[in-house]
mmCIF file of C-alpha atoms in Angstrom:
data_model
loop_
_atom_site.group_PDB
_atom_site.id
_atom_site.type_symbol
_atom_site.label_atom_id
_atom_site.label_comp_id
_atom_site.label_asym_id
_atom_site.label_seq_id
_atom_site.Cartn_x
_atom_site.Cartn_y
_atom_site.Cartn_z
ATOM 1 C CA MET A 1 0.000 0.000 0.000
ATOM 2 C CA ASN A 2 1.697 3.184 -1.243
ATOM 3 C CA GLY A 3 -1.160 5.655 -1.336
ATOM 4 C CA LEU A 4 1.050 8.578 -0.293
ATOM 5 C CA ASN A 5 3.732 7.772 -2.855
ATOM 6 C CA GLY A 6 4.322 10.918 -4.907
ATOM 7 C CA LYS A 7 1.601 12.884 -3.102
ATOM 8 C CA LYS A 8 2.227 16.476 -2.029
ATOM 9 C CA VAL A 9 1.105 17.294 1.499
ATOM 10 C CA ALA A 10 1.228 20.780 3.022
ATOM 11 C CA VAL A 11 1.635 20.951 6.813
ATOM 12 C CA ALA A 12 0.055 24.011 8.450
ATOM 13 C CA ALA A 13 1.433 23.167 11.903
ATOM 14 C CA SER A 14 4.684 24.353 13.424
ATOM 15 C CA ARG A 15 4.832 21.981 16.402
ATOM 16 C CA GLN A 16 5.703 18.416 15.369
ATOM 17 C CA ALA A 17 6.067 19.506 11.737
ATOM 18 C CA GLU A 18 9.395 17.664 11.452
ATOM 19 C CA ALA A 19 7.845 14.466 12.821
ATOM 20 C CA ILE A 20 4.975 14.693 10.331
ATOM 21 C CA ASP A 21 7.479 15.283 7.519
ATOM 22 C CA THR A 22 9.467 12.195 8.499
ATOM 23 C CA MET A 23 6.396 9.947 8.668
ATOM 24 C CA ILE A 24 5.026 11.106 5.315
ATOM 25 C CA SER A 25 8.433 10.880 3.637
ATOM 26 C CA LYS A 26 8.778 7.251 4.758
ATOM 27 C CA GLN A 27 5.575 6.550 2.828
ATOM 28 C CA GLY A 28 6.957 8.182 -0.314
ATOM 29 C CA GLY A 29 5.115 11.465 0.068
ATOM 30 C CA ASN A 30 6.503 14.987 -0.229
ATOM 31 C CA THR A 31 5.722 17.622 2.364
ATOM 32 C CA MET A 32 5.634 21.399 2.220
ATOM 33 C CA GLN A 33 6.103 22.940 5.645
ATOM 34 C CA LEU A 34 3.982 26.092 5.675
ATOM 35 C CA PRO A 35 3.263 26.802 9.373
ATOM 36 C CA ILE A 36 0.469 29.310 9.932
ATOM 37 C CA GLN A 37 -0.169 28.771 13.645
ATOM 38 C CA GLY A 38 1.553 32.006 14.611
ATOM 39 C CA ALA A 39 4.077 32.050 17.441
ATOM 40 C CA TYR A 40 2.653 32.127 20.946
ATOM 41 C CA GLN A 41 3.821 34.821 23.322
ATOM 42 C CA LEU A 42 3.824 34.898 27.107
ATOM 43 C CA ASN A 43 3.028 38.006 29.101
ATOM 44 C CA ASP A 44 5.060 37.385 32.246
ATOM 45 C CA SER A 45 3.424 40.007 34.458
ATOM 46 C CA ILE A 46 -0.127 38.910 33.557
ATOM 47 C CA CYS A 47 0.737 35.242 34.001
ATOM 48 C CA GLU A 48 2.347 35.813 37.405
ATOM 49 C CA ASN A 49 -0.683 37.806 38.544
ATOM 50 C CA ASP A 50 -2.992 35.030 37.318
ATOM 51 C CA VAL A 51 -1.095 32.413 39.337
ATOM 52 C CA LYS A 52 -1.185 34.538 42.489
ATOM 53 C CA THR A 53 -4.902 35.193 42.023
ATOM 54 C CA LEU A 54 -5.549 31.465 41.649
ATOM 55 C CA ILE A 55 -3.680 30.588 44.835
ATOM 56 C CA GLU A 56 -4.851 33.460 47.012
ATOM 57 C CA ASN A 57 -8.582 33.377 46.215
ATOM 58 C CA THR A 58 -11.448 30.922 46.507
ATOM 59 C CA PHE A 59 -12.900 29.556 43.279
ATOM 60 C CA ASP A 60 -15.783 27.126 43.076
ATOM 61 C CA LEU A 61 -14.532 25.815 39.746
ATOM 62 C CA ILE A 62 -11.244 26.076 37.831
ATOM 63 C CA ILE A 63 -11.479 25.564 34.076
ATOM 64 C CA LEU A 64 -8.310 24.708 32.139
ATOM 65 C CA THR A 65 -8.818 24.793 28.379
ATOM 66 C CA THR A 66 -5.338 24.149 26.925
ATOM 67 C CA GLY A 67 -2.222 22.186 27.776
ATOM 68 C CA ILE A 68 -0.037 25.176 26.907
ATOM 69 C CA GLY A 69 -2.046 27.344 29.303
ATOM 70 C CA ALA A 70 -1.653 24.883 32.175
ATOM 71 C CA GLU A 71 2.078 24.540 31.486
ATOM 72 C CA THR A 72 2.525 28.311 31.259
ATOM 73 C CA LEU A 73 0.808 28.916 34.599
ATOM 74 C CA GLU A 74 2.950 26.180 36.135
ATOM 75 C CA GLN A 75 6.149 27.765 34.799
ATOM 76 C CA SER A 76 5.197 31.107 36.335
ATOM 77 C CA ALA A 77 4.515 29.373 39.660
ATOM 78 C CA GLN A 78 7.995 27.845 39.490
ATOM 79 C CA LYS A 79 9.578 31.259 38.830
ATOM 80 C CA LEU A 80 7.739 32.686 41.827
ATOM 81 C CA ASN A 81 8.773 29.721 44.008
ATOM 82 C CA ILE A 82 5.129 28.847 44.693
ATOM 83 C CA HIS A 83 4.893 25.716 42.558
ATOM 84 C CA HIS A 84 3.929 23.501 45.501
ATOM 85 C CA SER A 85 1.120 25.874 46.467
ATOM 86 C CA PHE A 86 -0.060 26.001 42.835
ATOM 87 C CA ILE A 87 -0.368 22.206 42.532
ATOM 88 C CA ASP A 88 -1.925 21.908 46.004
ATOM 89 C CA LYS A 89 -4.520 24.518 45.045
ATOM 90 C CA LEU A 90 -5.494 22.507 41.972
ATOM 91 C CA LYS A 91 -5.626 19.264 43.964
ATOM 92 C CA SER A 92 -8.020 20.791 46.467
ATOM 93 C CA SER A 93 -10.241 22.446 43.849
ATOM 94 C CA LYS A 94 -13.010 21.281 41.551
ATOM 95 C CA LEU A 95 -11.507 21.127 38.057
ATOM 96 C CA ALA A 96 -13.074 21.146 34.598
ATOM 97 C CA ILE A 97 -10.908 20.566 31.525
ATOM 98 C CA ARG A 98 -10.969 19.969 27.800
ATOM 99 C CA GLY A 99 -8.411 18.646 25.325
ATOM 100 C CA SER A 100 -5.943 15.769 25.175
ATOM 101 C CA LYS A 101 -2.913 17.952 25.989
ATOM 102 C CA THR A 102 -4.618 19.327 29.103
ATOM 103 C CA THR A 103 -5.543 15.777 30.135
ATOM 104 C CA LYS A 104 -1.927 14.672 29.672
ATOM 105 C CA TRP A 105 -0.657 17.555 31.824
ATOM 106 C CA MET A 106 -3.204 16.695 34.527
ATOM 107 C CA LYS A 107 -2.062 13.061 34.642
ATOM 108 C CA GLN A 108 1.573 14.140 35.024
ATOM 109 C CA HIS A 109 0.595 15.868 38.267
ATOM 110 C CA GLN A 110 -1.847 13.216 39.533
ATOM 111 C CA LEU A 111 -4.758 15.617 39.102
ATOM 112 C CA THR A 112 -8.276 14.358 38.406
ATOM 113 C CA PRO A 113 -10.925 16.614 36.849
ATOM 114 C CA SER A 114 -14.482 16.623 38.153
ATOM 115 C CA ILE A 115 -15.736 17.582 34.691
ATOM 116 C CA LEU A 116 -14.106 16.432 31.448
ATOM 117 C CA SER A 117 -15.322 17.437 27.994
ATOM 118 C CA ALA A 118 -16.464 14.186 26.402
ATOM 119 C CA ASP A 119 -15.433 15.179 22.888
ATOM 120 C CA GLY A 120 -12.663 17.665 23.682
ATOM 121 C CA THR A 121 -14.698 20.752 22.790
ATOM 122 C CA MET A 122 -15.543 23.775 24.906
ATOM 123 C CA GLU A 123 -19.146 23.510 23.708
ATOM 124 C CA ASN A 124 -19.461 20.109 25.380
ATOM 125 C CA LEU A 125 -17.811 21.399 28.545
ATOM 126 C CA LEU A 126 -20.208 24.357 28.744
ATOM 127 C CA GLU A 127 -23.171 22.005 28.264
ATOM 128 C CA SER A 128 -21.916 19.998 31.259
ATOM 129 C CA LEU A 129 -22.161 23.001 33.582
ATOM 130 C CA PRO A 130 -25.514 23.622 35.268
ATOM 131 C CA PRO A 131 -26.789 27.199 35.659
ATOM 132 C CA ALA A 132 -25.446 28.809 38.831
ATOM 133 C CA LYS A 133 -27.845 28.939 41.762
ATOM 134 C CA GLN A 134 -28.189 32.084 43.811
ATOM 135 C CA ASP A 135 -27.197 30.449 47.098
ATOM 136 C CA GLU A 136 -24.334 28.311 45.739
ATOM 137 C CA GLY A 137 -20.762 28.921 44.620
ATOM 138 C CA LYS A 138 -20.458 30.978 41.480
ATOM 139 C CA GLN A 139 -16.781 31.938 41.268
ATOM 140 C CA ILE A 140 -15.040 30.471 38.217
ATOM 141 C CA TYR A 141 -11.386 30.706 37.196
ATOM 142 C CA LEU A 142 -11.239 30.365 33.413
ATOM 143 C CA GLN A 143 -7.880 29.782 31.699
ATOM 144 C CA THR A 144 -7.986 30.527 27.994
ATOM 145 C CA TYR A 145 -6.075 32.595 25.426
ATOM 146 C CA ASN A 146 -6.816 35.264 22.820
ATOM 147 C CA GLU A 147 -9.310 33.141 20.903
ATOM 148 C CA ASP A 148 -12.978 32.851 21.849
ATOM 149 C CA ASP A 149 -12.071 34.300 25.262
ATOM 150 C CA ALA A 150 -14.846 36.925 25.250
ATOM 151 C CA TYR A 151 -17.394 34.370 24.003
ATOM 152 C CA LEU A 152 -16.470 31.846 26.709
ATOM 153 C CA LYS A 153 -16.581 34.448 29.473
ATOM 154 C CA ARG A 154 -19.958 35.693 28.253
ATOM 155 C CA SER A 155 -21.337 32.139 28.009
ATOM 156 C CA LEU A 156 -20.400 31.426 31.630
ATOM 157 C CA GLU A 157 -21.811 34.749 32.807
ATOM 158 C CA GLN A 158 -25.096 33.937 31.059
ATOM 159 C CA LEU A 159 -25.221 30.780 33.216
ATOM 160 C CA GLY A 160 -24.971 33.045 36.272
ATOM 161 C CA TYR A 161 -21.263 32.645 37.115
ATOM 162 C CA ASP A 162 -18.724 35.292 38.093
ATOM 163 C CA VAL A 163 -15.668 34.756 35.917
ATOM 164 C CA TYR A 164 -11.995 35.530 36.447
ATOM 165 C CA LEU A 165 -10.430 35.400 32.980
ATOM 166 C CA SER A 166 -6.840 34.141 32.862
ATOM 167 C CA LYS A 167 -5.011 34.578 29.553
ATOM 168 C CA PRO A 168 -1.417 33.518 30.304
ATOM 169 C CA TYR A 169 -0.457 33.549 26.626
ATOM 170 C CA SER A 170 -1.639 34.701 23.217
ATOM 171 C CA TYR A 171 -0.940 33.960 19.576
ATOM 172 C CA LYS A 172 0.609 36.397 17.134
ATOM 173 C CA GLU A 173 -0.538 36.568 13.539
ATOM 174 C CA PRO A 174 1.296 34.104 11.270
ATOM 175 C CA ASP A 175 4.002 35.107 8.810
ATOM 176 C CA GLN A 176 2.032 36.746 5.995
ATOM 177 C CA GLN A 177 4.329 35.465 3.245
ATOM 178 C CA VAL A 178 3.961 31.880 4.446
ATOM 179 C CA LEU A 179 0.192 32.352 4.724
ATOM 180 C CA SER A 180 0.004 33.740 1.181
ATOM 181 C CA THR A 181 2.092 30.852 -0.155
ATOM 182 C CA LEU A 182 -0.210 28.281 1.442
ATOM 183 C CA LYS A 183 -3.314 30.040 0.121
ATOM 184 C CA GLU A 184 -1.915 30.173 -3.402
ATOM 185 C CA THR A 185 -0.852 26.518 -3.237
ATOM 186 C CA ILE A 186 -4.382 25.499 -2.254
ATOM 187 C CA LEU A 187 -6.173 27.754 -4.742
ATOM 188 C CA LEU A 188 -4.025 26.473 -7.619
ATOM 189 C CA GLN A 189 -4.464 22.900 -6.329
ATOM 190 C CA HIS A 190 -0.709 22.320 -6.360
ATOM 191 C CA VAL A 191 -1.027 20.111 -3.306
ATOM 192 C CA ASP A 192 -3.002 16.906 -2.660
ATOM 193 C CA ALA A 193 -3.711 17.471 1.034
ATOM 194 C CA VAL A 194 -3.237 19.994 3.823
ATOM 195 C CA VAL A 195 -2.764 18.845 7.430
ATOM 196 C CA PHE A 196 -4.195 21.079 10.177
ATOM 197 C CA THR A 197 -3.582 20.404 13.863
ATOM 198 C CA SER A 198 -5.489 23.297 15.469
ATOM 199 C CA LYS A 199 -8.443 25.573 14.832
ATOM 200 C CA THR A 200 -6.068 28.558 15.055
ATOM 201 C CA GLN A 201 -4.411 27.434 11.828
ATOM 202 C CA VAL A 202 -7.789 27.105 10.119
ATOM 203 C CA ARG A 203 -8.925 30.522 11.297
ATOM 204 C CA ASN A 204 -5.700 32.127 10.132
ATOM 205 C CA LEU A 205 -6.158 30.606 6.690
ATOM 206 C CA PHE A 206 -9.747 31.794 6.330
ATOM 207 C CA MET A 207 -9.547 35.077 8.247
ATOM 208 C CA LYS A 208 -9.360 37.389 5.222
ATOM 209 C CA GLU A 209 -10.384 37.344 1.575
ATOM 210 C CA ASP A 210 -10.736 34.249 -0.643
ATOM 211 C CA LYS A 211 -12.769 32.315 1.948
ATOM 212 C CA GLU A 212 -15.233 30.928 -0.582
ATOM 213 C CA LYS A 213 -12.517 30.173 -3.139
ATOM 214 C CA LEU A 214 -10.466 28.321 -0.536
ATOM 215 C CA ALA A 215 -13.464 26.232 0.513
ATOM 216 C CA GLU A 216 -14.165 25.491 -3.143
ATOM 217 C CA ALA A 217 -10.574 24.342 -3.701
ATOM 218 C CA PHE A 218 -10.852 21.938 -0.771
ATOM 219 C CA ASN A 219 -14.213 20.670 -1.964
ATOM 220 C CA GLN A 220 -12.975 20.121 -5.515
ATOM 221 C CA GLY A 221 -9.746 18.237 -4.952
ATOM 222 C CA VAL A 222 -7.469 19.321 -2.092
ATOM 223 C CA LEU A 223 -8.027 17.066 0.919
ATOM 224 C CA ALA A 224 -8.382 18.910 4.224
ATOM 225 C CA ALA A 225 -6.974 16.652 6.978
ATOM 226 C CA ALA A 226 -7.688 17.576 10.600
ATOM 227 C CA ILE A 227 -6.265 16.359 13.900
ATOM 228 C CA GLY A 228 -9.086 16.493 16.424
ATOM 229 C CA LYS A 229 -12.778 17.287 16.401
ATOM 230 C CA VAL A 230 -12.271 20.983 17.214
ATOM 231 C CA THR A 231 -10.004 21.470 14.188
ATOM 232 C CA ALA A 232 -12.395 19.553 11.925
ATOM 233 C CA ALA A 233 -15.370 21.592 13.135
ATOM 234 C CA GLU A 234 -13.567 24.837 12.288
ATOM 235 C CA LEU A 235 -12.961 23.633 8.724
ATOM 236 C CA GLU A 236 -16.618 22.704 8.391
ATOM 237 C CA LYS A 237 -17.661 26.139 9.694
ATOM 238 C CA ASN A 238 -15.700 27.663 6.836
ATOM 239 C CA GLY A 239 -17.485 25.644 4.168
ATOM 240 C CA VAL A 240 -15.229 22.597 3.757
ATOM 241 C CA ASP A 241 -17.631 19.716 3.099
ATOM 242 C CA ASN A 242 -15.312 16.714 3.242
ATOM 243 C CA VAL A 243 -12.930 16.879 6.208
ATOM 244 C CA PHE A 244 -10.634 13.895 6.707
ATOM 245 C CA GLN A 245 -10.064 12.834 10.336
ATOM 246 C CA PRO A 246 -8.153 9.846 11.698
ATOM 247 C CA MET A 247 -10.033 7.587 14.109
ATOM 248 C CA LYS A 248 -7.491 8.550 16.782
ATOM 249 C CA PRO A 249 -6.475 12.242 16.867
ATOM 250 C CA LYS A 250 -2.767 11.433 16.635
ATOM 251 C CA MET A 251 -0.069 12.240 14.043
ATOM 252 C CA GLY A 252 0.859 8.614 13.431
ATOM 253 C CA ALA A 253 -2.758 7.602 12.927
ATOM 254 C CA MET A 254 -3.221 10.519 10.539
ATOM 255 C CA VAL A 255 -0.374 9.366 8.265
ATOM 256 C CA VAL A 256 -1.455 5.706 8.316
ATOM 257 C CA GLU A 257 -5.042 6.572 7.446
ATOM 258 C CA LEU A 258 -4.019 9.149 4.817
ATOM 259 C CA ASN A 259 -2.016 6.403 3.165
ATOM 260 C CA LYS A 260 -5.138 4.200 3.110
ATOM 261 C CA GLN A 261 -7.300 7.103 1.895
ATOM 262 C CA PHE A 262 -5.121 7.820 -1.127
ATOM 263 C CA SER A 263 -4.831 4.099 -1.884
#
């Protein structure tokens, strides 16, 4: 089975791009590394304040939405020499999380969430939260970043909760030349598939003009491959009808199943 033999695959991710390249190359495919995630940046003063606020105040629920966010808060706690207090606070608190990377970070610290998004999406996590009652705890610590942060805060407030919004990091816009190259490659159908590993990459691709033309190019021949339900849903929101997803949201599974798909 050599379905990827001679196929051109663009990789929109920056993290693990080399690993994806190696796996596809072993199957005879050719990759184009065109990362459009955008570098993430840490605001040290905000992050340190967020960690102190978490430790020093009482929250009825702590929501962690990304592995990077959890790791970033932990790193700030280490810099402030309050790492033990940070982990103890999480152990003694009711936790709600989403995402495989967040779950992995939790397991590394022997932390168990009270609420876990069944499908890895924030929508599912929000559906799991009951409306706040007047005489019960309503204080929520929400870790997110500069994407959907206002929407998530508003959604929780509509359920009656008081929300402390923690944004320990944010994403910059991607390199515009790289973004333009990827767009042109897709529009001209000079690539057989594009691999996306996050909704941020999808949003960056579709954030300006050519949205309909890009969706048309995917629907007419370029295969949009997504790691994870959240990434796939973002492609579908932007008009991509046929989104390819591996059964397991892992890089290795993606390459194996892409090979079968092209066969």
